[in-house]
GROMACS .gro file of C-alpha atoms in nm:
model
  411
    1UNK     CA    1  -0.722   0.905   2.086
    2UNK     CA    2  -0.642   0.610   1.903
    3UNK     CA    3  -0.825   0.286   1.976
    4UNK     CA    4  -0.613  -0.051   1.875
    5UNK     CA    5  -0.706  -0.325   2.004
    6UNK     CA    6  -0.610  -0.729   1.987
    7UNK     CA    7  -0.789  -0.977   1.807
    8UNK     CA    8  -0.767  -1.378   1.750
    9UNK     CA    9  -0.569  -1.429   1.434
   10UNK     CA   10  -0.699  -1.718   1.179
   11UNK     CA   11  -0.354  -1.806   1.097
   12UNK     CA   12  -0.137  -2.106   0.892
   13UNK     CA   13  -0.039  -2.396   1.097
   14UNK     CA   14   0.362  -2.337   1.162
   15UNK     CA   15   0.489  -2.583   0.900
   16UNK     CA   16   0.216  -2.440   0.627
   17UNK     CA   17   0.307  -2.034   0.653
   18UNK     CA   18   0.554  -2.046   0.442
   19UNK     CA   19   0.352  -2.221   0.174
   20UNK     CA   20   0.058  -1.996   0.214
   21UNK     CA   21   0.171  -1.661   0.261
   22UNK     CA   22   0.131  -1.457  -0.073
   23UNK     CA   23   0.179  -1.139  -0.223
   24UNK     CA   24  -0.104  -0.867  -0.305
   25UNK     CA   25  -0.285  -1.069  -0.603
   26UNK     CA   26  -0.240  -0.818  -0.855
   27UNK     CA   27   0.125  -0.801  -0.808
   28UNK     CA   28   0.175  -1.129  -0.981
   29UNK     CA   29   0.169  -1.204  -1.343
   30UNK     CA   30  -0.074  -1.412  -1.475
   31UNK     CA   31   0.219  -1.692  -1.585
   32UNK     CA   32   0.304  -1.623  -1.205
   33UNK     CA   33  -0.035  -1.703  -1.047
   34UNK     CA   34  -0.094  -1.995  -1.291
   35UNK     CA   35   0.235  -2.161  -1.164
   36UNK     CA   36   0.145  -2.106  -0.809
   37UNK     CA   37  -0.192  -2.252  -0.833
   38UNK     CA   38  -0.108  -2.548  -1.029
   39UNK     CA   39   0.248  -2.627  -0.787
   40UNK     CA   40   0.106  -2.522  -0.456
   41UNK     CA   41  -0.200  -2.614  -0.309
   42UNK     CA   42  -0.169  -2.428   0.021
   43UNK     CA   43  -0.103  -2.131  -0.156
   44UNK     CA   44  -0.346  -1.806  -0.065
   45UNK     CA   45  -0.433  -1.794  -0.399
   46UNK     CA   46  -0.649  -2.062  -0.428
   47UNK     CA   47  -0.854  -1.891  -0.197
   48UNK     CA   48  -0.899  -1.514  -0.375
   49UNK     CA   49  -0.916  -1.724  -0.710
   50UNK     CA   50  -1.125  -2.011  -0.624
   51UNK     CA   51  -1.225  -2.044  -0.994
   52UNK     CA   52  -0.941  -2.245  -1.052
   53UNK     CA   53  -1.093  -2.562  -0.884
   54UNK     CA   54  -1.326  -2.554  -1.186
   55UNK     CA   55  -1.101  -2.411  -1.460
   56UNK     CA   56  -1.315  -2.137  -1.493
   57UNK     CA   57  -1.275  -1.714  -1.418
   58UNK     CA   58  -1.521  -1.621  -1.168
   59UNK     CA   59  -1.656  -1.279  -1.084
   60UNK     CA   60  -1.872  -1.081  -0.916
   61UNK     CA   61  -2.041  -1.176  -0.613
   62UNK     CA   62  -2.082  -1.533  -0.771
   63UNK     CA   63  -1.682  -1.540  -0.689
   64UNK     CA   64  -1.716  -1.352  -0.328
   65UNK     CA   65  -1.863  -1.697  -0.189
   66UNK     CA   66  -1.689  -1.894  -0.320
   67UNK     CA   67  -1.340  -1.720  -0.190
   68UNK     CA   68  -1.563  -1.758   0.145
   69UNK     CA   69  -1.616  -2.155   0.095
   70UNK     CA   70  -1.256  -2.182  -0.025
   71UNK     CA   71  -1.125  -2.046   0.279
   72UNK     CA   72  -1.412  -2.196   0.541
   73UNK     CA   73  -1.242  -2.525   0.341
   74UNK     CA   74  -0.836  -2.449   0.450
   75UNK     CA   75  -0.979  -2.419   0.820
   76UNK     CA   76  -1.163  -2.747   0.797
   77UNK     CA   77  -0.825  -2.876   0.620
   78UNK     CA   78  -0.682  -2.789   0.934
   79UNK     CA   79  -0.440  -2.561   0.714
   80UNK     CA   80  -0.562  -2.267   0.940
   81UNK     CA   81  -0.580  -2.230   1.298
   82UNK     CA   82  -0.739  -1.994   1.550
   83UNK     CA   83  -0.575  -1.809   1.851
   84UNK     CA   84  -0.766  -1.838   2.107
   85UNK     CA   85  -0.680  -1.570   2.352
   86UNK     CA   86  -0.718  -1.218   2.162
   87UNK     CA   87  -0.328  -1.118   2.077
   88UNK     CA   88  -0.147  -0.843   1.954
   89UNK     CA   89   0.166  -0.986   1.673
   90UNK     CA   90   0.494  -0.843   1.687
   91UNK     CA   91   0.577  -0.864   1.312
   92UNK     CA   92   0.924  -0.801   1.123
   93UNK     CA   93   1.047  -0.770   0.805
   94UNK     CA   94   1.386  -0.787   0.663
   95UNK     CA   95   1.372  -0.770   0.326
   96UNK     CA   96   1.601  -0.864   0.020
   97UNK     CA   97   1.768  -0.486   0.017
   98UNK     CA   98   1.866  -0.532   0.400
   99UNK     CA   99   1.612  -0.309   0.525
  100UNK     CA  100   1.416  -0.366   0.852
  101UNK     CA  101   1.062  -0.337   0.931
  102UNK     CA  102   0.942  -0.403   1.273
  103UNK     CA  103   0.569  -0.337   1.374
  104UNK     CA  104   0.274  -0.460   1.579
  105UNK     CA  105  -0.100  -0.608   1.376
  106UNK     CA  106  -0.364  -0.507   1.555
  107UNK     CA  107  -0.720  -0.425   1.462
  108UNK     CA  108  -0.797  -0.001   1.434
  109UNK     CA  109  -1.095   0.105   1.512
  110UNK     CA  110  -1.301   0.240   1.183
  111UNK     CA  111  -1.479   0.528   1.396
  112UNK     CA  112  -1.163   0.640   1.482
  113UNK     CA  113  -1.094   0.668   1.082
  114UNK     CA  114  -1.394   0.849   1.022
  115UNK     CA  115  -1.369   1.080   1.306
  116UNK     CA  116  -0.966   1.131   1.144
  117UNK     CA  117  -0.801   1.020   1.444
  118UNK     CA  118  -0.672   0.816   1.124
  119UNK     CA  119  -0.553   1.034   0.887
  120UNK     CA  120  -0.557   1.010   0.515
  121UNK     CA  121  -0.310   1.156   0.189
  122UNK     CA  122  -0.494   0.961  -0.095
  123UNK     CA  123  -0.817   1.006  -0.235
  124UNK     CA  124  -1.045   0.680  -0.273
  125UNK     CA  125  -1.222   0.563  -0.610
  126UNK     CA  126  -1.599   0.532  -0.520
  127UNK     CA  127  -1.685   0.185  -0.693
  128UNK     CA  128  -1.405   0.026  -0.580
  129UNK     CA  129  -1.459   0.104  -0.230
  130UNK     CA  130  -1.829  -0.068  -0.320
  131UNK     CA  131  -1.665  -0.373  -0.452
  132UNK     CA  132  -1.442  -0.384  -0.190
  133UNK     CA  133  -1.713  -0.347   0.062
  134UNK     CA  134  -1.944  -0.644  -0.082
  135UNK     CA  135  -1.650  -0.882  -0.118
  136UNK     CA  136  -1.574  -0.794   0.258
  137UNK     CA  137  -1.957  -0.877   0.381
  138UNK     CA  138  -1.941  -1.214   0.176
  139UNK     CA  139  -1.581  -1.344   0.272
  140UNK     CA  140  -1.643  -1.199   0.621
  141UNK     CA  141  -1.307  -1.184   0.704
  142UNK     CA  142  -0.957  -0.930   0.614
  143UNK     CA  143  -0.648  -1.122   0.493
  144UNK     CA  144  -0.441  -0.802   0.392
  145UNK     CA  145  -0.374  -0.538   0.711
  146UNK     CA  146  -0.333  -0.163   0.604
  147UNK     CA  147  -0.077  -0.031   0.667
  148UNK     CA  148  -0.050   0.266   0.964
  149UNK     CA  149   0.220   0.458   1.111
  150UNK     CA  150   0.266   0.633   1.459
  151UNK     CA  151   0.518   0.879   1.579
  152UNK     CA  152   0.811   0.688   1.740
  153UNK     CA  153   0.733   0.599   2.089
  154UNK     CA  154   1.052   0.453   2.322
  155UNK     CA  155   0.793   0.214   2.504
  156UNK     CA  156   0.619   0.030   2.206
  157UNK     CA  157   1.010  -0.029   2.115
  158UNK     CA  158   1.090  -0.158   2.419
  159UNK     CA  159   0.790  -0.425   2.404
  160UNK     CA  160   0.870  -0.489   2.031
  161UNK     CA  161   1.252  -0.533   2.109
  162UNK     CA  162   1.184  -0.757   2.402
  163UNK     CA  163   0.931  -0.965   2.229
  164UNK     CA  164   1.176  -1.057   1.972
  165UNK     CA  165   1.385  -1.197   2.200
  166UNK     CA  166   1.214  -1.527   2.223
  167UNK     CA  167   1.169  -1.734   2.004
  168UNK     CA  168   0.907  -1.672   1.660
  169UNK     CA  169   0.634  -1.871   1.646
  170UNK     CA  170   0.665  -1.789   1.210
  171UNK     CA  171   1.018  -1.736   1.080
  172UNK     CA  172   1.014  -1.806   0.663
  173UNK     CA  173   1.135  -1.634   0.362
  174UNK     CA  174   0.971  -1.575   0.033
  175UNK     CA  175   1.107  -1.669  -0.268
  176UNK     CA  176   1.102  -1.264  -0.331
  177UNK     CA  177   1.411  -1.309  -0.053
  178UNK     CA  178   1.225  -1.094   0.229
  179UNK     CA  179   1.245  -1.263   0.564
  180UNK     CA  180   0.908  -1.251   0.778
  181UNK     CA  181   0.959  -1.344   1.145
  182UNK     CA  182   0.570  -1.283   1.376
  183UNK     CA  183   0.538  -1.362   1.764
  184UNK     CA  184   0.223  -1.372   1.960
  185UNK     CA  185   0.187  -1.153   2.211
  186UNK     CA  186  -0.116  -1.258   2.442
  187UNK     CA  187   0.013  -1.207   2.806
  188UNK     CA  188  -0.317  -0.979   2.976
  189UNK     CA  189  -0.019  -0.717   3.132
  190UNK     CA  190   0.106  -0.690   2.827
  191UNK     CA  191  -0.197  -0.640   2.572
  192UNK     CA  192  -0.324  -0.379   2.783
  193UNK     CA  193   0.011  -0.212   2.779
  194UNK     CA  194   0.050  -0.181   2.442
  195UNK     CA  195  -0.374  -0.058   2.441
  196UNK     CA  196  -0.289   0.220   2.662
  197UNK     CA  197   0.026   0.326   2.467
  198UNK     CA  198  -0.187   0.385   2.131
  199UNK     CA  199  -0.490   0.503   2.338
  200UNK     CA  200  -0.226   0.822   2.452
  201UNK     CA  201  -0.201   0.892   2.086
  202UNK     CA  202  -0.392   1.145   1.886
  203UNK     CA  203  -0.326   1.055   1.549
  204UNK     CA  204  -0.224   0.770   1.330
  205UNK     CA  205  -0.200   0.849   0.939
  206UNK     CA  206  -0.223   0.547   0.646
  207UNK     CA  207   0.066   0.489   0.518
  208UNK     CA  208  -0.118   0.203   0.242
  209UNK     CA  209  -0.461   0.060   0.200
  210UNK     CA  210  -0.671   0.365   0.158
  211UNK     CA  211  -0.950   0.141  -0.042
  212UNK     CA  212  -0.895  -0.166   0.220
  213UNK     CA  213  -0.984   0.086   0.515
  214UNK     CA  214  -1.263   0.296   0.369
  215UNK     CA  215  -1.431  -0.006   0.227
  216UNK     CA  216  -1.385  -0.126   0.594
  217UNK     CA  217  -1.540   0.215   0.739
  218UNK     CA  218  -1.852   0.119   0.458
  219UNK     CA  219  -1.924  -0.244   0.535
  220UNK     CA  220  -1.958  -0.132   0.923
  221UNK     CA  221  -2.188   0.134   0.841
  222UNK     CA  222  -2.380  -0.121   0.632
  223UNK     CA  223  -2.343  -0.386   0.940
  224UNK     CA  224  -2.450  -0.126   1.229
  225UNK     CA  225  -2.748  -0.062   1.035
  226UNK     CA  226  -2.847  -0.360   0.990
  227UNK     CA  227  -2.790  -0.502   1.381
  228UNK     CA  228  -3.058  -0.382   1.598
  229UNK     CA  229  -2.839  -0.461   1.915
  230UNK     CA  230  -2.516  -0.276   1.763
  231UNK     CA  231  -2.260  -0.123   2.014
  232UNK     CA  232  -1.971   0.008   1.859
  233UNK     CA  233  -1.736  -0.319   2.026
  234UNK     CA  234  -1.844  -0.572   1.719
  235UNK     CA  235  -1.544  -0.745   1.524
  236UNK     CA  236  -1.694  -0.594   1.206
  237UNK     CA  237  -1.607  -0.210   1.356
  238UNK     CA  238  -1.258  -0.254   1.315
  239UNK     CA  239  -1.009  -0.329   1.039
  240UNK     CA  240  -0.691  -0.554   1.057
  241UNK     CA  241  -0.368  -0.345   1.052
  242UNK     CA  242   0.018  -0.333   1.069
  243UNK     CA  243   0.134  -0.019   1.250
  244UNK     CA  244   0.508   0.053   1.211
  245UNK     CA  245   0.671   0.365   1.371
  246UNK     CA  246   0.715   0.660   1.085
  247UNK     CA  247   1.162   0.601   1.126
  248UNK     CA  248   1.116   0.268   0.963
  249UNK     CA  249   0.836   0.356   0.694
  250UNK     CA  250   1.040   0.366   0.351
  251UNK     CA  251   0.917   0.563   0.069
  252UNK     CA  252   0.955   0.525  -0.287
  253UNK     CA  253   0.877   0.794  -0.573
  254UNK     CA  254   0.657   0.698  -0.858
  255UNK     CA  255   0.794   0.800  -1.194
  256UNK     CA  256   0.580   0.910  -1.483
  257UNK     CA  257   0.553   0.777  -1.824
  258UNK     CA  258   0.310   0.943  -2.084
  259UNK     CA  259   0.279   0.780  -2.421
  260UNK     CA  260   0.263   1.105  -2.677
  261UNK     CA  261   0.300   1.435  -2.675
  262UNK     CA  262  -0.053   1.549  -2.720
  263UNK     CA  263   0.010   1.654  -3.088
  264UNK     CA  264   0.313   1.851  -3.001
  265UNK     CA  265   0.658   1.832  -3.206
  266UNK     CA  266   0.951   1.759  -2.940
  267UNK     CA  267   1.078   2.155  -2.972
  268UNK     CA  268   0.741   2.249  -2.933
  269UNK     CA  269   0.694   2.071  -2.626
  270UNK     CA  270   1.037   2.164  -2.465
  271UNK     CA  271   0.951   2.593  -2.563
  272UNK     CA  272   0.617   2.525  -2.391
  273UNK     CA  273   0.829   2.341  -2.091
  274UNK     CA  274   1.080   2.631  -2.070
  275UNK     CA  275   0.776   2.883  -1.920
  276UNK     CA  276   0.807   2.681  -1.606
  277UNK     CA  277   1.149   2.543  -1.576
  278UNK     CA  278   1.521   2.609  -1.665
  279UNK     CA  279   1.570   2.242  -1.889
  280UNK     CA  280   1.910   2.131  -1.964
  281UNK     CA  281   2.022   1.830  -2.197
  282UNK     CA  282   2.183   1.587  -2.033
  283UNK     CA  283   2.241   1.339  -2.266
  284UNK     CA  284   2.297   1.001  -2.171
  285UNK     CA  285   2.380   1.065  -1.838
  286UNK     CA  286   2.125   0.922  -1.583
  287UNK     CA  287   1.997   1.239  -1.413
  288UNK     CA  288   1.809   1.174  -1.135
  289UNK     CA  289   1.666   1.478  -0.918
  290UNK     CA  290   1.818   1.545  -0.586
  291UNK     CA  291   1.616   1.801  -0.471
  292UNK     CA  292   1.297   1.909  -0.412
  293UNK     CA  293   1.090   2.057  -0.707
  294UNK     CA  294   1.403   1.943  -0.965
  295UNK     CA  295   1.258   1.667  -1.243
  296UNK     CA  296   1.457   1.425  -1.456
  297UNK     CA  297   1.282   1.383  -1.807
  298UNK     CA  298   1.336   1.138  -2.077
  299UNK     CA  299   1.298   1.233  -2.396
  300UNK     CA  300   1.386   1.095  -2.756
  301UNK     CA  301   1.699   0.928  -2.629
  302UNK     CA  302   1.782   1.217  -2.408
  303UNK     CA  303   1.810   1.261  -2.035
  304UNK     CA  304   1.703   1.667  -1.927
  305UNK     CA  305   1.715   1.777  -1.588
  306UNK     CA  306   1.390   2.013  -1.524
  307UNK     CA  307   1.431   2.315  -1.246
  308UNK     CA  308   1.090   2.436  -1.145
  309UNK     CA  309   1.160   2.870  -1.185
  310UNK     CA  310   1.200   3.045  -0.883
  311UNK     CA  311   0.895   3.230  -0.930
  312UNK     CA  312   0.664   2.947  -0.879
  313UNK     CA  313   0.367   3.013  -0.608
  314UNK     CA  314   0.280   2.754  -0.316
  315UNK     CA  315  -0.068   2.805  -0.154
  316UNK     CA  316  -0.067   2.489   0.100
  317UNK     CA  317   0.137   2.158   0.158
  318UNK     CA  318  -0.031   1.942  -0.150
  319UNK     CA  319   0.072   2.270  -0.388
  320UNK     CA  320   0.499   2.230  -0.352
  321UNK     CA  321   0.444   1.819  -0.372
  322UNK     CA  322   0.636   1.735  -0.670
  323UNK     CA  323   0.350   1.484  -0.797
  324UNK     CA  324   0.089   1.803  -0.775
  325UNK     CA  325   0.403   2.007  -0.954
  326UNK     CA  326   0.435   1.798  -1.226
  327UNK     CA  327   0.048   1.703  -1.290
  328UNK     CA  328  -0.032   2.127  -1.249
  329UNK     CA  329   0.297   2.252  -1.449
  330UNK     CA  330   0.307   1.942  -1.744
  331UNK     CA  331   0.073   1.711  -1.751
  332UNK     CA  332  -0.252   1.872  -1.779
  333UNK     CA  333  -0.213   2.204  -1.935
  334UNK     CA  334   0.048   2.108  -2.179
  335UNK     CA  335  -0.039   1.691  -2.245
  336UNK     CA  336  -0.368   1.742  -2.170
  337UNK     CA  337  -0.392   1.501  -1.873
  338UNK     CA  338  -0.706   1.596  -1.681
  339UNK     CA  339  -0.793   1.267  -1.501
  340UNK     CA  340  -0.430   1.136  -1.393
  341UNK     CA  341  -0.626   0.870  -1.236
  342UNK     CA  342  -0.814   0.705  -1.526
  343UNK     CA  343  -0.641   0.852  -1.825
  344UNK     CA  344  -0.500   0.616  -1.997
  345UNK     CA  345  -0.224   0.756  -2.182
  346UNK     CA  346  -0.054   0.807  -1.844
  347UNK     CA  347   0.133   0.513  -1.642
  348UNK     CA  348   0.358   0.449  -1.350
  349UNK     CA  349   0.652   0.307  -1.256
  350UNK     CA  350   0.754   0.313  -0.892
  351UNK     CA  351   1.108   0.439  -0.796
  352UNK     CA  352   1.227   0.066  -0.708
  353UNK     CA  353   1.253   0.030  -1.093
  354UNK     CA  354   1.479   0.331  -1.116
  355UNK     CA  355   1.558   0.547  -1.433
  356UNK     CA  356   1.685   0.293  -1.648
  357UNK     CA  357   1.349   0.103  -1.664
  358UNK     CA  358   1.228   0.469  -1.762
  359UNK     CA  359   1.462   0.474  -2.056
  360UNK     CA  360   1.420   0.142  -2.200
  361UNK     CA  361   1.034   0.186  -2.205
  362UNK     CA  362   1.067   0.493  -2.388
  363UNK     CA  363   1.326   0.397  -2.589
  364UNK     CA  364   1.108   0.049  -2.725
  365UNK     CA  365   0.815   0.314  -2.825
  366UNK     CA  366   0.611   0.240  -2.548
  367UNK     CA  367   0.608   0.598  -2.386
  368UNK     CA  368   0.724   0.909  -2.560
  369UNK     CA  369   0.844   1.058  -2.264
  370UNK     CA  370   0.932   0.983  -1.911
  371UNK     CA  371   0.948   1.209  -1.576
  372UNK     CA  372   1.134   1.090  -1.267
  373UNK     CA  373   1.060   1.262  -0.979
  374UNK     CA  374   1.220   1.265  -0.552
  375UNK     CA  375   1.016   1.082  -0.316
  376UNK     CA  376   0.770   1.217  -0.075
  377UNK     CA  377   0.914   1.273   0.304
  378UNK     CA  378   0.732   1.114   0.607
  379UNK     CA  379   0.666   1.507   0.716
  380UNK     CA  380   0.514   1.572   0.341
  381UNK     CA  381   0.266   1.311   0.378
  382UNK     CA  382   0.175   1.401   0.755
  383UNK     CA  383   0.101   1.724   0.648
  384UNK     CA  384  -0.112   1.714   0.346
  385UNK     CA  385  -0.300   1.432   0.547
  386UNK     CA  386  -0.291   1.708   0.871
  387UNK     CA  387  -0.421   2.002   0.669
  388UNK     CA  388  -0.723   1.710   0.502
  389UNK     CA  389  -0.513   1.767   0.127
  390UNK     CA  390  -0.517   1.444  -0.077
  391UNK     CA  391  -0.230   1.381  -0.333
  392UNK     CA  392  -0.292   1.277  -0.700
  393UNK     CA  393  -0.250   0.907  -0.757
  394UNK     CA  394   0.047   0.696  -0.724
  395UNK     CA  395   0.261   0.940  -0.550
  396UNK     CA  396   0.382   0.740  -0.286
  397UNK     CA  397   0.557   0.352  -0.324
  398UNK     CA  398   0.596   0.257   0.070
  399UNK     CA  399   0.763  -0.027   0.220
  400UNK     CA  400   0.703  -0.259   0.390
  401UNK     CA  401   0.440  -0.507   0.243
  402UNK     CA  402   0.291  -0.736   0.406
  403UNK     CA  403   0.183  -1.085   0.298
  404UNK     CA  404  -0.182  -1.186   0.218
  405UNK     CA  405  -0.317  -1.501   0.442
  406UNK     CA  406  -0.011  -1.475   0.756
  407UNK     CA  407  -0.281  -1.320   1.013
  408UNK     CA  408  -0.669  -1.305   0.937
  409UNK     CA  409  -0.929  -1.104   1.100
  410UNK     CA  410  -1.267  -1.212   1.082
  411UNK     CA  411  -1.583  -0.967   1.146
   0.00000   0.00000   0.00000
């Protein structure tokens, strides 16, 4: 059964969230980060890329303490606070397409992710867990939650609903036009509520943050062996998290783009296509699949829609996933993509961009051909995760994301 449980939230002081709140680092541009740094000096930023002070890039563990002094710095500033009752945070989003996101942080336990109480779709990359797990014993504390779903419960909505009704203790918007509102919850009848309702439920799956939570799982491995009094209860055996119910997680496809056609002429690669699919031209029209194991390709100025043939065999859930499709059918035996993870004449571009980004990258030369693809369902990732399947990389673009520095955990 699932073990949640509250935690006192390092947090911005209420006039500075808005300031400091920041997207996943490596979602900015570097023209984007340099403005932020240099205009805002509350921004997050400053503390993940403390080089700046100096002028200098950083890396390595040499970096790791300083994002630790950096931040130890903000608290002293007074820029941070600290709760000081242990408190579950009703958090919503509403973000700049309309759509609403209302969950609960907390901080999961990582024994119930290795035990797969929390279940996982996405394979991990070995040395960045490492990384990951070093930077998290330096900084000692987690200022991005991983994201978790749970099946839709009436009485977590009840609390979540009710909660809202008072007023937010954050309530900002980002100049990316999403709207963040958090409240404290911290009332004893009510924390232990909300423990009991996860505690009654046997699974949770990861929705995002595979690397944040098995790094997590690694450093308390490292950390339990290294405490001789160790119990299972300390800070650093859990991980922060935002756990939404699975009707408001919103899934986005990833599109491919490759950049050749691994020797092959165009009619040469369409013939070797037509083994597997029925292909027809499309033109310019913007053909975008609408159902499950149908592909829309881009190719040398020409939209084709891409039927997988009937005859097709399915051995388990991760086989009929249109990512597994497409890498088993196209990319590797006829582009000769083995390693879809580190190859890099493969890229991405999540379904947010939609076709038309597809088509102008291909059209500049930058890809010779582009495949757009359906999204995942909620049920498709529940049960590759349920039957211990992992899907190949980037198949899934979920909403919502959280920002960096809003609620901290420290371990």
């Amino acid at each position: 059964m699932a073990h949640i449980v509250p935690f006192k939230a390092v947090r911005p002081t209420r006039d500075k969230v808005s300031l400091l709140a920041a997207r996943s680092y490596d979602s900015y541009t570097p023209a984007q980060v340099e403005s932020r740094l240099r205009d805002n000096p509350f921004s997050f930023l400053h503390i993940v890329n403390p080089g700046y002070k100096y002028d200098k890039v950083i890396a390595g563990t040499e970096r790791y303490s300083l994002v630790r002094n950096r931040y130890l710095e903000f608290k002293e500033d007074g820029i941070f606070m600290q709760d000081k009752k242990p408190s579950f945070y009703i958090y919503k989003i509403v973000n700049r397409d309309g759509l609403e996101f209302n969950g609960i942080v907390a901080a999961a336990s990582v024994r119930d992710y290795e035990q797969d109480v929390i279940k996982k779709h996405e394979d991990t990359i070995e040395y960045r867990e490492e990384i990951f797990k070093n930077y998290l014993k330096t900084v000692g504390f987690n200022a991005e939650a991983v994201l978790l779903t749970y099946p839709d419960n009436d009485s977590l909505e009840a609390i979540i609903e009710n909660g809202m009704k008072d007023r937010a203790e954050y309530e900002f918007t980002t100049t990316y036009r999403d709207t963040h509102y958090v409240w404290n919850v911290d009332d004893a009848v009510l924390v232990e509520k909300i423990t009991s309702l996860f505690s009654e439920m046997k699974t949770l799956y990861i929705a995002d943050g595979h690397h944040r939570s098995s790094s997590s799982f690694l450093m308390a491995k490292d950390c339990a062996s290294e405490n001789k009094n160790h119990t299972g209860e300390e800070p650093y055996n859990f991980f922060m998290s935002y756990l939404i119910p699975e009707s408001d997680l919103k899934i986005y496809e990833f599109n491919r783009l490759v950049r050749d056609l691994n020797g092959l002429t165009k009619e040469e690669f369409l013939i070797k296509l037509d083994a597997v699919y029925r292909i027809e031209n499309r033109g310019q029209e913007y053909y975008k699949p609408s159902k499950k194991h149908h592909f829309s390709m881009y190719l040398d100025g020409s939209f084709y829609s891409l039927y997988l043939r009937k005859d097709y065999k399915f051995k388990n859930a991760l086989d009929s996933l249109d990512a597994q499709i497409l890498h088993e059918t196209v990319l590797k035996p006829i582009l000769g993509i083995e390693d879809a993870r580190n190859d890099t004449r493969l890229d991405y571009s999540h379904g947010k961009n939609d076709l038309a980004y597809v088509k102008t990258v291909v059209d500049k030369g930058d890809f010779k051909v582009g495949f757009g693809l359906l999204p995942v369902t909620t049920s498709e990732l529940k049960q590759i995760a349920d039957e211990g399947l992992k899907m190949p990389p980037k198949s899934t673009y979920i909403e919502p994301k959280l920002r960096s520095g809003v609620t901290i955990y420290e371990f």
